[in-house]
Short mmCIF file of C-alpha atoms and ligand atoms in Angstrom, two decimals:
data_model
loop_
_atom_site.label_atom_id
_atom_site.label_comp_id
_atom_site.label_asym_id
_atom_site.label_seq_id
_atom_site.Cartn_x
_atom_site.Cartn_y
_atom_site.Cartn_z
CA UNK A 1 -62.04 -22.99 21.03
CA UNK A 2 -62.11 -25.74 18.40
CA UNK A 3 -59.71 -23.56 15.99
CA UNK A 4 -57.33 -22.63 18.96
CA UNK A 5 -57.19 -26.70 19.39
CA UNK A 6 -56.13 -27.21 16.25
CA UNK A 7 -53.54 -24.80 15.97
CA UNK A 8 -52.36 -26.84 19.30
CA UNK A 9 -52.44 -29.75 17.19
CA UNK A 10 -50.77 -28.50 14.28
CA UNK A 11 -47.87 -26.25 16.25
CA UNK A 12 -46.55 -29.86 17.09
CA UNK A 13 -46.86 -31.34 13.90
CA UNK A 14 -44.81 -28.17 12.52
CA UNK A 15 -42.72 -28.11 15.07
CA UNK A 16 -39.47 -29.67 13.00
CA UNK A 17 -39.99 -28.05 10.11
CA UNK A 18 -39.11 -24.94 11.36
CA UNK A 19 -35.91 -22.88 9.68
CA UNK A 20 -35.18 -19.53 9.93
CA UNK A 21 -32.88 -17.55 11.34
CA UNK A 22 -32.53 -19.97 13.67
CA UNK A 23 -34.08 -20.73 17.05
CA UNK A 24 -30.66 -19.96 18.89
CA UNK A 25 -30.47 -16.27 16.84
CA UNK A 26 -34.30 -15.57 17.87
CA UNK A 27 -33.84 -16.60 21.43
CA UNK A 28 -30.58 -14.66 22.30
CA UNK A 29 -31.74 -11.58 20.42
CA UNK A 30 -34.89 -11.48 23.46
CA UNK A 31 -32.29 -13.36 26.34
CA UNK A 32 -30.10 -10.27 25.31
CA UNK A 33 -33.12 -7.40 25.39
CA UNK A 34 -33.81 -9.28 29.07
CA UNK A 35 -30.68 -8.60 30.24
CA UNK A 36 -30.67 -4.81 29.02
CA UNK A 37 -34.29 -4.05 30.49
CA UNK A 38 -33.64 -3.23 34.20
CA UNK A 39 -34.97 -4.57 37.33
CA UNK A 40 -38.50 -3.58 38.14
CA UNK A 41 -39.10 -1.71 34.80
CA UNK A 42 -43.01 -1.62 33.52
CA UNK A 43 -41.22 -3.66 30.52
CA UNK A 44 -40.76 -6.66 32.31
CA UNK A 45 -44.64 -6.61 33.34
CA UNK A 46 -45.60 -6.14 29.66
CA UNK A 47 -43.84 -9.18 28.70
CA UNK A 48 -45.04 -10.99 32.14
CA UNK A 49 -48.54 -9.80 31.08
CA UNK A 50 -48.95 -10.17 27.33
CA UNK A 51 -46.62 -13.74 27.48
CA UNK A 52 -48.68 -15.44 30.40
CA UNK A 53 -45.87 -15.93 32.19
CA UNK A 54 -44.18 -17.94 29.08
CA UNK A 55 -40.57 -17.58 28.81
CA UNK A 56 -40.19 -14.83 26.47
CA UNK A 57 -36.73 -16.71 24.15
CA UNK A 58 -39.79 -19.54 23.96
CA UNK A 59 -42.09 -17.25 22.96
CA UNK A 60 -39.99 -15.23 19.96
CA UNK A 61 -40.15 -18.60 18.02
CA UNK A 62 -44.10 -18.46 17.38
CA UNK A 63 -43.83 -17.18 14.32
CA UNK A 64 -41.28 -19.56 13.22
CA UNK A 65 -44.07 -22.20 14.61
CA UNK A 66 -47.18 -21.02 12.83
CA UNK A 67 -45.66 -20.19 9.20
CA UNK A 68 -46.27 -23.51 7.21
CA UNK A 69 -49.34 -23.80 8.89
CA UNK A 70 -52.05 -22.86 6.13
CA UNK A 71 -54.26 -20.79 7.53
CA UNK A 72 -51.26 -18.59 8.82
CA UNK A 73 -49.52 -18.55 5.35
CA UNK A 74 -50.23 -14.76 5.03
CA UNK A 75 -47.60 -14.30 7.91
CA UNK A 76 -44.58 -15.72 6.59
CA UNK A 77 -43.57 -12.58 3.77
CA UNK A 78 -43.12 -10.56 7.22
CA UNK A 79 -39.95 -12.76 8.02
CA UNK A 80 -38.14 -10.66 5.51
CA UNK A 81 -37.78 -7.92 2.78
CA UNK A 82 -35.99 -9.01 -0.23
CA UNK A 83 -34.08 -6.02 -1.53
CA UNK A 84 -34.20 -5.95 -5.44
CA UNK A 85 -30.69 -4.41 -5.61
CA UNK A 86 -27.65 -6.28 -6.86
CA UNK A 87 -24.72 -7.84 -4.68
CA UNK A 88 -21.72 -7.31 -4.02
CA UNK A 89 -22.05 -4.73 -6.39
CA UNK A 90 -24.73 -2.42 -5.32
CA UNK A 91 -26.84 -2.80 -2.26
CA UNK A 92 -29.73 -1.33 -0.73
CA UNK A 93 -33.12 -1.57 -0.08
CA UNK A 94 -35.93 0.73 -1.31
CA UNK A 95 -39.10 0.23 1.05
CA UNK A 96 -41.61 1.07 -2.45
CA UNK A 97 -39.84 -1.31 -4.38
CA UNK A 98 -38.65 -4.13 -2.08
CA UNK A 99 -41.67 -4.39 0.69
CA UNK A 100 -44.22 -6.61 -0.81
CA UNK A 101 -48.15 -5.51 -0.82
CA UNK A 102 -48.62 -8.07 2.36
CA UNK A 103 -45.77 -7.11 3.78
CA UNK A 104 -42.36 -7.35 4.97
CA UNK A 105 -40.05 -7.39 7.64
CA UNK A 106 -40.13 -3.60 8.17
CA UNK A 107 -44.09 -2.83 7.88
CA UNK A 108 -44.46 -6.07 10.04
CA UNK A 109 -42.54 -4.64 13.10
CA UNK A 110 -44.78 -1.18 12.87
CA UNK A 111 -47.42 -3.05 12.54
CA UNK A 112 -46.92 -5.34 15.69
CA UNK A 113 -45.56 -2.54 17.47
CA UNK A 114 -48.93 -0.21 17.04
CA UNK A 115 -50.86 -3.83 18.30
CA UNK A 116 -48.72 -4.58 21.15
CA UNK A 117 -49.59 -0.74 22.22
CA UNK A 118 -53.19 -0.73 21.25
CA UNK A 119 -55.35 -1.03 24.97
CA UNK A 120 -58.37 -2.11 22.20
CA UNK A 121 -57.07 -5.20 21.16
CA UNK A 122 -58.30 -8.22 23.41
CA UNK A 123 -55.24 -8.80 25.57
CA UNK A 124 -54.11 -12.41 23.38
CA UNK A 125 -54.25 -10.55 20.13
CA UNK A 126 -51.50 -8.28 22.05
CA UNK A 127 -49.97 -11.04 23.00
CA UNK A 128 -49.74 -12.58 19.83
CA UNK A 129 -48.49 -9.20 18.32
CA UNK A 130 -45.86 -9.14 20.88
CA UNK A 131 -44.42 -12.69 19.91
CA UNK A 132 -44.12 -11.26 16.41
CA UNK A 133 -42.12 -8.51 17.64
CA UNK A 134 -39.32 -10.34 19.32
CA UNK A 135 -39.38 -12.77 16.51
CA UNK A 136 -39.13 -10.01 14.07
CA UNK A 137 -35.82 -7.84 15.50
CA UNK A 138 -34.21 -11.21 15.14
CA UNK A 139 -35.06 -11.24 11.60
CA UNK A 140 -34.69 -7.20 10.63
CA UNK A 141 -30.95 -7.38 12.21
CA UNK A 142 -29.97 -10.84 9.74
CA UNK A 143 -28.14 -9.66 6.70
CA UNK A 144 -30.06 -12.48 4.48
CA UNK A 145 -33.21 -11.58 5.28
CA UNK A 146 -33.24 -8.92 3.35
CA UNK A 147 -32.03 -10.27 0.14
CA UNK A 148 -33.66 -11.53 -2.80
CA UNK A 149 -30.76 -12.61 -4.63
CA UNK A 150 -31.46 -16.55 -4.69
CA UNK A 151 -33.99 -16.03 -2.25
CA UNK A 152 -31.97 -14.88 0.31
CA UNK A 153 -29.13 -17.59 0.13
CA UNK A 154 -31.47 -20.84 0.12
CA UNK A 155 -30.83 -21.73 -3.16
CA UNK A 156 -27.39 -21.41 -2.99
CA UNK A 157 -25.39 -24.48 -2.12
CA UNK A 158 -22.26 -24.51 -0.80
CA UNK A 159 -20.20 -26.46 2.03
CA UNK A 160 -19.98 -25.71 5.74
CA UNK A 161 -17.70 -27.70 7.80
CA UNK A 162 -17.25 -30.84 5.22
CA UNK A 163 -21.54 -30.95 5.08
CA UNK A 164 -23.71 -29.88 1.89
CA UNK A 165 -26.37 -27.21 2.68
CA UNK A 166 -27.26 -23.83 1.50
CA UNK A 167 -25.93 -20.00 2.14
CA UNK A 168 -29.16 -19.17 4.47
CA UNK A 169 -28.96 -21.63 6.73
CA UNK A 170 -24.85 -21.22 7.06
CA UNK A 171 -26.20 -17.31 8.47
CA UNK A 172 -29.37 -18.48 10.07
CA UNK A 173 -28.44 -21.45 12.19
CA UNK A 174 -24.88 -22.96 11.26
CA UNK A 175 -22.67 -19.66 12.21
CA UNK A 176 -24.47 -18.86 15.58
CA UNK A 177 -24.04 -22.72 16.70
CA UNK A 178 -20.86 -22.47 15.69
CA UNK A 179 -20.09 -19.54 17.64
CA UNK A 180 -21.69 -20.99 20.56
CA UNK A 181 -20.37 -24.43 20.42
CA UNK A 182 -16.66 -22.90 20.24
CA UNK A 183 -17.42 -20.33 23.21
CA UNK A 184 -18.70 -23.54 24.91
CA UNK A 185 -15.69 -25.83 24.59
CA UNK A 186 -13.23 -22.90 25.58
CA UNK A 187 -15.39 -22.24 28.66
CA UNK A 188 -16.24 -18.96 27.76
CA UNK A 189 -19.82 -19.08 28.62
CA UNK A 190 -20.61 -18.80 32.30
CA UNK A 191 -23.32 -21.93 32.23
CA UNK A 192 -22.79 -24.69 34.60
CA UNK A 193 -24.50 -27.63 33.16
CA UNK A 194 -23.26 -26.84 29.60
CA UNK A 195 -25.41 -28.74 26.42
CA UNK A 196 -26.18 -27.37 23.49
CA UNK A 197 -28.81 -29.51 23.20
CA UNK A 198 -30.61 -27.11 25.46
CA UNK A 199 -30.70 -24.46 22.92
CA UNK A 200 -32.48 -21.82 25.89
CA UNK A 201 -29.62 -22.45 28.10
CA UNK A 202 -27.28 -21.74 25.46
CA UNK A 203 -29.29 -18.71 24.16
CA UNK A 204 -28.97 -17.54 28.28
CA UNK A 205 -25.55 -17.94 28.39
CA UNK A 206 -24.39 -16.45 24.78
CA UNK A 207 -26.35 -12.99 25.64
CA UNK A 208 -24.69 -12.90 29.24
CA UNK A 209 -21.19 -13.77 26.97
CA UNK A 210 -22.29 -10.97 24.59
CA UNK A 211 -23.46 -8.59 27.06
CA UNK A 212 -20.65 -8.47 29.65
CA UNK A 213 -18.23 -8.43 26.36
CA UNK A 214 -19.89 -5.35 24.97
CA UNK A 215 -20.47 -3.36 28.45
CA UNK A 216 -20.08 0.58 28.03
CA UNK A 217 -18.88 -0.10 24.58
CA UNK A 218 -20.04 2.52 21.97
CA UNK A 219 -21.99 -0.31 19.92
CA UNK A 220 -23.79 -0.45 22.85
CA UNK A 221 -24.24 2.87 24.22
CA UNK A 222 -25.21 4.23 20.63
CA UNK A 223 -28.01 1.51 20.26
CA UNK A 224 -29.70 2.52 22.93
CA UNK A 225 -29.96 6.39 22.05
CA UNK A 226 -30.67 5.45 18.71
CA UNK A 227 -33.99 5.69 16.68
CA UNK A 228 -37.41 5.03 18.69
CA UNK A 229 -39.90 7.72 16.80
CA UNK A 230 -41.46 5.76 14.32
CA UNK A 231 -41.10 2.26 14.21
CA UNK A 232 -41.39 2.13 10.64
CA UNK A 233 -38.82 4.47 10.12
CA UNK A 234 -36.20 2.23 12.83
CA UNK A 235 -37.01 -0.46 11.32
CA UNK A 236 -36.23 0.37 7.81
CA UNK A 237 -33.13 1.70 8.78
CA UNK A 238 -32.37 -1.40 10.87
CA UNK A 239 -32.99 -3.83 7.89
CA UNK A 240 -30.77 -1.11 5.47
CA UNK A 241 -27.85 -1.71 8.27
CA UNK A 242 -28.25 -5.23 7.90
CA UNK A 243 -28.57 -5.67 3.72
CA UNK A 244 -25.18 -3.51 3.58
CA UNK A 245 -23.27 -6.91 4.85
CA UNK A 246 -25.04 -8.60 1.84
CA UNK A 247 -22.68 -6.75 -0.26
CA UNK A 248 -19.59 -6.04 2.41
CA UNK A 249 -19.22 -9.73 3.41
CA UNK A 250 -21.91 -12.31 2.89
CA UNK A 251 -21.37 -12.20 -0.84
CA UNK A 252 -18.14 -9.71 -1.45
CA UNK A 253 -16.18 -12.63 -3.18
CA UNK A 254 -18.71 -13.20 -5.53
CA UNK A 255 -20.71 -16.76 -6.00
CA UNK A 256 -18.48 -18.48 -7.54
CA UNK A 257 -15.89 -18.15 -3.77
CA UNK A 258 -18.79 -18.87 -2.18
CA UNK A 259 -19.07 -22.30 -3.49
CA UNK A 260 -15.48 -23.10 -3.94
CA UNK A 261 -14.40 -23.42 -0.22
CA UNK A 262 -15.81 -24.67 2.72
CA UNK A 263 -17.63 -21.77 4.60
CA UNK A 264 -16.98 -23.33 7.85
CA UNK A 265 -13.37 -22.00 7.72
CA UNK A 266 -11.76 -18.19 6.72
CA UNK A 267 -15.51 -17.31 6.38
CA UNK A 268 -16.95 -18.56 9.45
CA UNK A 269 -14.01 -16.42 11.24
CA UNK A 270 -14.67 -13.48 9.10
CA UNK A 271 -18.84 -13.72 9.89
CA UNK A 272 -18.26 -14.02 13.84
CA UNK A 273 -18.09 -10.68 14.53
CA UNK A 274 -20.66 -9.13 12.22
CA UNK A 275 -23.10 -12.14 13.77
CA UNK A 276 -22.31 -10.95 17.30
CA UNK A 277 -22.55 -7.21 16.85
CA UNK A 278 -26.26 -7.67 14.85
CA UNK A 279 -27.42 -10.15 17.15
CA UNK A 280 -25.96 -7.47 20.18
CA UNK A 281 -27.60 -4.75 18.35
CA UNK A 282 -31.21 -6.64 17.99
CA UNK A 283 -30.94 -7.19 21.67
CA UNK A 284 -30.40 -3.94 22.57
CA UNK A 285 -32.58 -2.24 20.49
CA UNK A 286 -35.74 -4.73 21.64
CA UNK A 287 -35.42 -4.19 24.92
CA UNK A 288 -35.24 -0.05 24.24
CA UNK A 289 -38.59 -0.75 22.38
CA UNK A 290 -40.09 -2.92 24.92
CA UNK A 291 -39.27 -0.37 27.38
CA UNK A 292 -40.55 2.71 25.51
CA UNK A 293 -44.11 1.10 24.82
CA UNK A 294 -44.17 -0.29 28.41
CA UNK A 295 -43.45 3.11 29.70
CA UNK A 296 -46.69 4.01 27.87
CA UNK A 297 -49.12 1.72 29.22
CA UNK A 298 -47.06 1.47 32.73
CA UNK A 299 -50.94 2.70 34.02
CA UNK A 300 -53.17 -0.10 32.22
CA UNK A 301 -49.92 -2.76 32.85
CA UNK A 302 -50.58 -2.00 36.65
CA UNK A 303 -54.31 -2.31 36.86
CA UNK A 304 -54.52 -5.25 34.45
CA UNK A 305 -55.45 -8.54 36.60
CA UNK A 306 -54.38 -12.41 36.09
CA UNK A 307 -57.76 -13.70 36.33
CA UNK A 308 -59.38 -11.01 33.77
CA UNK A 309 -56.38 -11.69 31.44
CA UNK A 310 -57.17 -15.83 31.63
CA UNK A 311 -61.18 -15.25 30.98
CA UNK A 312 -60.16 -13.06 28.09
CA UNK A 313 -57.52 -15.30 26.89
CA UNK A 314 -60.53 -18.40 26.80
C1 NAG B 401 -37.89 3.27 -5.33
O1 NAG B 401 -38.76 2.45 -6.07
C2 NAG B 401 -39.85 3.15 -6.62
C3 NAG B 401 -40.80 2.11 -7.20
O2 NAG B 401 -40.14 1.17 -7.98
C4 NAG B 401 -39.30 4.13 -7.65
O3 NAG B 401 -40.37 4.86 -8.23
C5 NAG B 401 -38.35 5.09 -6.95
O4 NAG B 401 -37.75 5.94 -7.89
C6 NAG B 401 -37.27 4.32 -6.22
N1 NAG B 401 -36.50 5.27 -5.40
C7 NAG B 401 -35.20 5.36 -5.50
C8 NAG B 401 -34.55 6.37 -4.61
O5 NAG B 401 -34.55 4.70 -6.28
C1 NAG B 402 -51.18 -6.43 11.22
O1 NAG B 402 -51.25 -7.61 12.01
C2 NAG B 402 -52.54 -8.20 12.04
C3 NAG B 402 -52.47 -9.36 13.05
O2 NAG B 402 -51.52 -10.31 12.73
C4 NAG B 402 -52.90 -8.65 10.65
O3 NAG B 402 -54.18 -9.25 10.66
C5 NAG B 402 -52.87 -7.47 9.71
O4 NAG B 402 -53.11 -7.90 8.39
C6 NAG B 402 -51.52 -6.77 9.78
N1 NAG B 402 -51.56 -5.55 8.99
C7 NAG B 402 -50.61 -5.23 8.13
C8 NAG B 402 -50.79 -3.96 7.39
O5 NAG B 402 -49.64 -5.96 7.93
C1 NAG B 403 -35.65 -12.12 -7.09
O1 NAG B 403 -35.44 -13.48 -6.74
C2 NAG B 403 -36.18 -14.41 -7.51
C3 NAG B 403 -35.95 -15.78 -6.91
O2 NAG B 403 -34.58 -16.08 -6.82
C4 NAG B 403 -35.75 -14.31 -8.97
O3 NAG B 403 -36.51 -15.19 -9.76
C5 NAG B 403 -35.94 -12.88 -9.45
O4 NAG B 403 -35.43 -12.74 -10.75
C6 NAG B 403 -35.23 -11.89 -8.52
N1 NAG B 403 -35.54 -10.55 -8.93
C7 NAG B 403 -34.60 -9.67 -9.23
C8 NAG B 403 -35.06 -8.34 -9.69
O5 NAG B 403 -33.41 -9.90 -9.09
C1 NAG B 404 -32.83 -26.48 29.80
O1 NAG B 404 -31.99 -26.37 30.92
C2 NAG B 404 -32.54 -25.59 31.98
C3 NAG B 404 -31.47 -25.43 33.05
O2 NAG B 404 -30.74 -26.57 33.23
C4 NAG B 404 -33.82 -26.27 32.51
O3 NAG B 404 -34.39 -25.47 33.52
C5 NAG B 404 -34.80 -26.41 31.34
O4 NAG B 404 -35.93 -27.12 31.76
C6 NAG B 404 -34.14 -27.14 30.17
N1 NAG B 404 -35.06 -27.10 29.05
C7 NAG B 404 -35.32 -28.15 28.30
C8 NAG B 404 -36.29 -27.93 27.19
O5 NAG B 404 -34.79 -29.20 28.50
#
């Protein structure tokens, strides 16, 4: 009780010093898989279940939360796997080589997958498994995080927009806002009271945006036949997807481009629709995998109470 306090304490502490691929990215990647998961599927009472009842785009940014927190230091190498190979020249990742002994992004989403759909866990260890899983598809699908070249971008500096900051954060946060804010002034986005301020609003409305866009489209349709037999084996194969933009766009020019025009420009065009279709594609393939472990446990999902879920959770 007294350590679950002070991770209370310390989650709002930490709060601001979160960055990664940003909040917006994580919370339209699971406002996406929401909208894919159909009505009355046992998926939606896994997430119901295992969430409490917390608003599952709320819920993907845990791991974000906990990182710098000391005691949950070991988690943050799972954010990522930094691919030892050598852009725009040659990339590629090589799971020996590239995923560390604790762990990267690719071990971390078998690992939380095999938790979420173990009935011997205490129901909050599930839980907390499960928040690393939607954090995690967010992550695999974002062509930086799995890079080591400069550590992924963030010690790269360039310009975005006429502001100083550095190539991870332009992929993680400053693209997707971009996107967003755009999409929001031209009134594409079906949201009423309209403020990006209220990043799960925006989230909300950029998956409905990106889902009605991409109906019966073959980026769609092929996602969702695609690749649910081992998660280890997905997930590697997600991350390769994403680390061949590493060398294709992120850094085709060469460094030296990079840091001798403003990003928010040619390149911010050129990034929208590689953003979209990853952040589509994370979508669609979480809510595949939320719906193929949920069809598992669809038995325990149904006979698993509130009230024994709360004692267990205390
Ligand atoms: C992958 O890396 C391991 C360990 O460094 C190495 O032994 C192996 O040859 C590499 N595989 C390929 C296909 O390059
Ligand atoms: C799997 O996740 C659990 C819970 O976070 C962690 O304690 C364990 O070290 C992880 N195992 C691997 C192999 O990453
Ligand atoms: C990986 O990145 C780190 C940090 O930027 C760097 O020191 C190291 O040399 C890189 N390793 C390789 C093999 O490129
Ligand atoms: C964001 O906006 C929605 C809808 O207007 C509202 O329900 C929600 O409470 C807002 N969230 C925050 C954190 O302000």
């Amino acid at each position: 009780m007294q350590s679950l306090l002070n991770v209370l304490l310390l989650f709002t502490t930490y709060l601001n010093l979160v960055a990664a691929w940003g909040s917006l990215g994580h919370r339209t990647t699971t406002a996406l898989a929401l909208l894919y998961i159909p009505q009355d599927h046992p998926a939606e009472l896994l997430l119901q279940t295992l969430l409490h009842g917390q608003d599952p785009t709320t819920a993907a940014l845990f791991p974000d939360r906990i990182r710098y927190i000391p005691s949950f230091a070991y988690t943050a190498p799972w954010h990522y796997i930094d691919a030892l190979d050598n852009p725009p020249h040659q990339c590629g990742i090589n799971i020996t080589r590239d995923c560390l002994p604790e762990g990267c992004v690719v071990s971390a989403i078998a690992n939380h997958t095999d938790r979420v759909a173990s009935p011997s866990l205490p129901l909050w260890q599930r839980g907390q498994s499960l928040r690393f899983m939607l954090h995690f598809f967010g992550d695999v699908h974002q062509p930086l995080h799995t890079e080591n070249l400069s550590r992924g971008g963030n010690d790269i500096d360039i310009t975005f927009d006429g502001a100083k900051h550095n190539l991870h954060s332009v992929w993680d946060t400053l693209i997707p806002k971009k996107i967003v804010e755009i999409a929001g002034e031209k009134k594409l986005l079906n949201s009423n009271q309209w403020d990006l301020k209220n990043e799960t609003e925006a989230a909300y409305a950029w998956a409905e945006f990106l889902y009605a866009r991409y109906r019966g489209s073959t980026i769609a349709e092929e996602v969702y036949s695609v690749c649910t037999h081992d998660a280890a084996e997905c997930s590697l194969r997600w991350a390769s997807e994403a680390n061949k933009w590493v060398c294709k766009y992120v850094f085709e020019g060469g460094l030296e481009e990079l840091q001798n025009k403003d990003l928010g420009g040619e390149y911010f065009e050129g990034a929208v629709p590689i953003i979209e279709e990853m952040v589509l594609k994370g979508g669609r393939r979480l809510a595949r995998w939320l719906m193929m472990i949920a069809w598992d446990l669809k038995h325990e999902l149904a006979e698993t109470k509130t009230d024994e879920m709360i004692v267990q959770e205390l």
